[in-house]
Amino acid sequence: MSSTRVAVIGGGVIGLSIAFHLAEAGVETTLLERGALGSGASRATADVVRSYFAGNPVSSALAVRSLEAYHDFPARPGTDLPLRQVGYLVLFTEPEQVTAFQADLPAQREAGVDVGLIGAAEAREHNPLIGDLPLLAAAYSPQAYVSDTTAIVQAYAEAAARAGATLQTECPVTGLDTRAGRVFTADGEITADAIVCAAGAWSASLVRSAGVDMPFIEPIEQELLVTDPLPPGTPDIPVTLHAASGLLVRVRGDRLLIGMGYPGPDREAWRRGVAAQVAVTYPSLAGLALHPAVTGLRDASPDRTAFIGHHPGPPAFLYATGFSGHGLCNAPAAGELVRDLYLDQDPGIDVTALAVGRQRTG
C-alpha cells in the first residue's frame, strides 16, 4: 500500500492540469491513468482552443480564463504551446439563430468573450468557401486558435512532473472507498487525503461510488473526418460552424478536418450525411472523399457544462468531469479551480454554477 496527499484519477488534459496546479502549489499529488496519457477524449479533439460557446456563458468564462493561461503556459524552457490564431465563425441561416445570439451576447461579453454579429458579406470575406446559402448573418470571434492537443498533454505532463507530481500510467482504478480515502488499482492500493475524479467518460461509476448524484449522459463516441487534399489555392479559413447542421470545419495542413454531431449506430449513413452537407455548404469541395481521422469517447453533462465541485473531508472528494467536448478549452481553468477548492482558496468565480445540484439536470 502506498499513500499520497491527493490522488487524481484520469490522465487526460483535465487531470494533468489538475495534477500540475496542485503540485505547483506544493501538494503531494499522484495521478492515475488507465492507459497512456491523453488516450481518452483528449485524443479525439479538433485541436481547437476557443472562447465562444453559444448559449453557455459559464463554459465561455472558463475558456476565456483558460486561453489566458495557455498564452502564459509553463512549458519547457524556451518553448511555447503551438497556438495559431484563426478565428471562429458561426453561420446563421435562420432568424431564430440571430435572435438567440443577440439575447446571449450580453452574458458572453460579461464572460470576457470577444464576439460580435457580422453580415453575410463579411462572413464570406472570412470564409470564401461558403456557397450560396441563405446566409443571414454570422457570429465572429477572433479568440480561436488551432493548437496541438498532444503537445498540450505532453507539456502539462512535463510541467506536473517538474513540480513534483507522480504520474502513473497503465494503472486502471478498479474501485474507491471515499470514506476511508482508499483507491484500488490494478497495481495495488493507494490511500489519500483527497481523491479527484477527472476520468472523463469513465467517471460515472467513480462518482457513484463516492455517493455523488451526478446526472451523467452516457458517454458519446465522437468521430472527426478528413478530406482528400484540398484543391490548389484553397484559402485558409476560420474554424467555421454551420449552426443549422452542426457542420464544423477547419483547415489541417492541406486538408479539411470535419465534425458534425455524433455518428450514432449507422456510421455509414452519418458519413453520407456529412458529405452531403459539405457539398451544400462548400460546393467547391463537393466530391472530395472523406476519411475517418480520429474517434474517441466524450463525457457529457445534461447542460453541456462541466461538473466541478468539492465534497469536503477528510478524506475529501473533488470532481472535474462532464466537459461535453469543451475539455481542451476549459482545462487550465479546471485545474486552477480544483486546486483552489482543495486548498479552500478563493477561485475568483462563483463555482456553485459548476457543482452538482438540482439546477444541473438540463
PDB file of C-alpha atoms in Angstrom, residues 199-205 207-208 212-221 262 297-307 321-325 356 360-362:
ATOM      1  CA  ALA A 199     -11.792  10.381 -15.556  1.00  0.00           C
ATOM      2  CA  GLY A 200     -13.911  11.740 -18.392  1.00  0.00           C
ATOM      3  CA  ALA A 201     -16.106   9.077 -19.980  1.00  0.00           C
ATOM      4  CA  TRP A 202     -15.153   6.637 -17.196  1.00  0.00           C
ATOM      5  CA  SER A 203     -16.275   8.950 -14.374  1.00  0.00           C
ATOM      6  CA  ALA A 204     -19.823   7.715 -13.789  1.00  0.00           C
ATOM      7  CA  SER A 205     -19.048   4.662 -11.670  1.00  0.00           C
ATOM      8  CA  VAL A 207     -18.631   9.414  -8.692  1.00  0.00           C
ATOM      9  CA  ARG A 208     -21.438   6.993  -7.836  1.00  0.00           C
ATOM     10  CA  VAL A 212     -22.336  11.879  -5.634  1.00  0.00           C
ATOM     11  CA  ASP A 213     -25.586  12.013  -7.593  1.00  0.00           C
ATOM     12  CA  MET A 214     -24.228  13.344 -10.866  1.00  0.00           C
ATOM     13  CA  PRO A 215     -26.682  13.254 -13.798  1.00  0.00           C
ATOM     14  CA  PHE A 216     -24.367  11.948 -16.496  1.00  0.00           C
ATOM     15  CA  ILE A 217     -25.432  11.322 -20.037  1.00  0.00           C
ATOM     16  CA  GLU A 218     -23.985   8.100 -21.432  1.00  0.00           C
ATOM     17  CA  PRO A 219     -20.532   8.656 -22.988  1.00  0.00           C
ATOM     18  CA  ILE A 220     -20.772   9.718 -26.619  1.00  0.00           C
ATOM     19  CA  GLU A 221     -18.456   8.485 -29.345  1.00  0.00           C
ATOM     20  CA  TYR A 262     -22.111  12.255 -33.400  1.00  0.00           C
ATOM     21  CA  LEU A 297     -15.403   8.755 -26.219  1.00  0.00           C
ATOM     22  CA  ARG A 298     -16.562  12.023 -24.697  1.00  0.00           C
ATOM     23  CA  ASP A 299     -18.138  12.549 -21.313  1.00  0.00           C
ATOM     24  CA  ALA A 300     -21.295  14.628 -21.296  1.00  0.00           C
ATOM     25  CA  SER A 301     -23.485  16.562 -18.868  1.00  0.00           C
ATOM     26  CA  PRO A 302     -27.166  17.392 -19.457  1.00  0.00           C
ATOM     27  CA  ASP A 303     -26.458  21.114 -19.892  1.00  0.00           C
ATOM     28  CA  ARG A 304     -23.114  20.675 -21.735  1.00  0.00           C
ATOM     29  CA  THR A 305     -21.256  22.415 -18.897  1.00  0.00           C
ATOM     30  CA  ALA A 306     -18.567  20.794 -16.778  1.00  0.00           C
ATOM     31  CA  PHE A 307     -19.198  19.475 -13.290  1.00  0.00           C
ATOM     32  CA  THR A 321     -15.812  15.913 -15.423  1.00  0.00           C
ATOM     33  CA  GLY A 322     -18.711  16.160 -17.871  1.00  0.00           C
ATOM     34  CA  PHE A 323     -16.923  18.660 -20.132  1.00  0.00           C
ATOM     35  CA  SER A 324     -19.019  17.647 -23.150  1.00  0.00           C
ATOM     36  CA  GLY A 325     -16.305  18.323 -25.697  1.00  0.00           C
ATOM     37  CA  VAL A 356     -23.716  19.096  -8.819  1.00  0.00           C
ATOM     38  CA  ARG A 360     -27.858  20.954 -13.308  1.00  0.00           C
ATOM     39  CA  THR A 361     -30.277  18.336 -14.615  1.00  0.00           C
ATOM     40  CA  GLY A 362     -30.525  20.040 -18.014  1.00  0.00           C
TER      41      GLY A 362
END
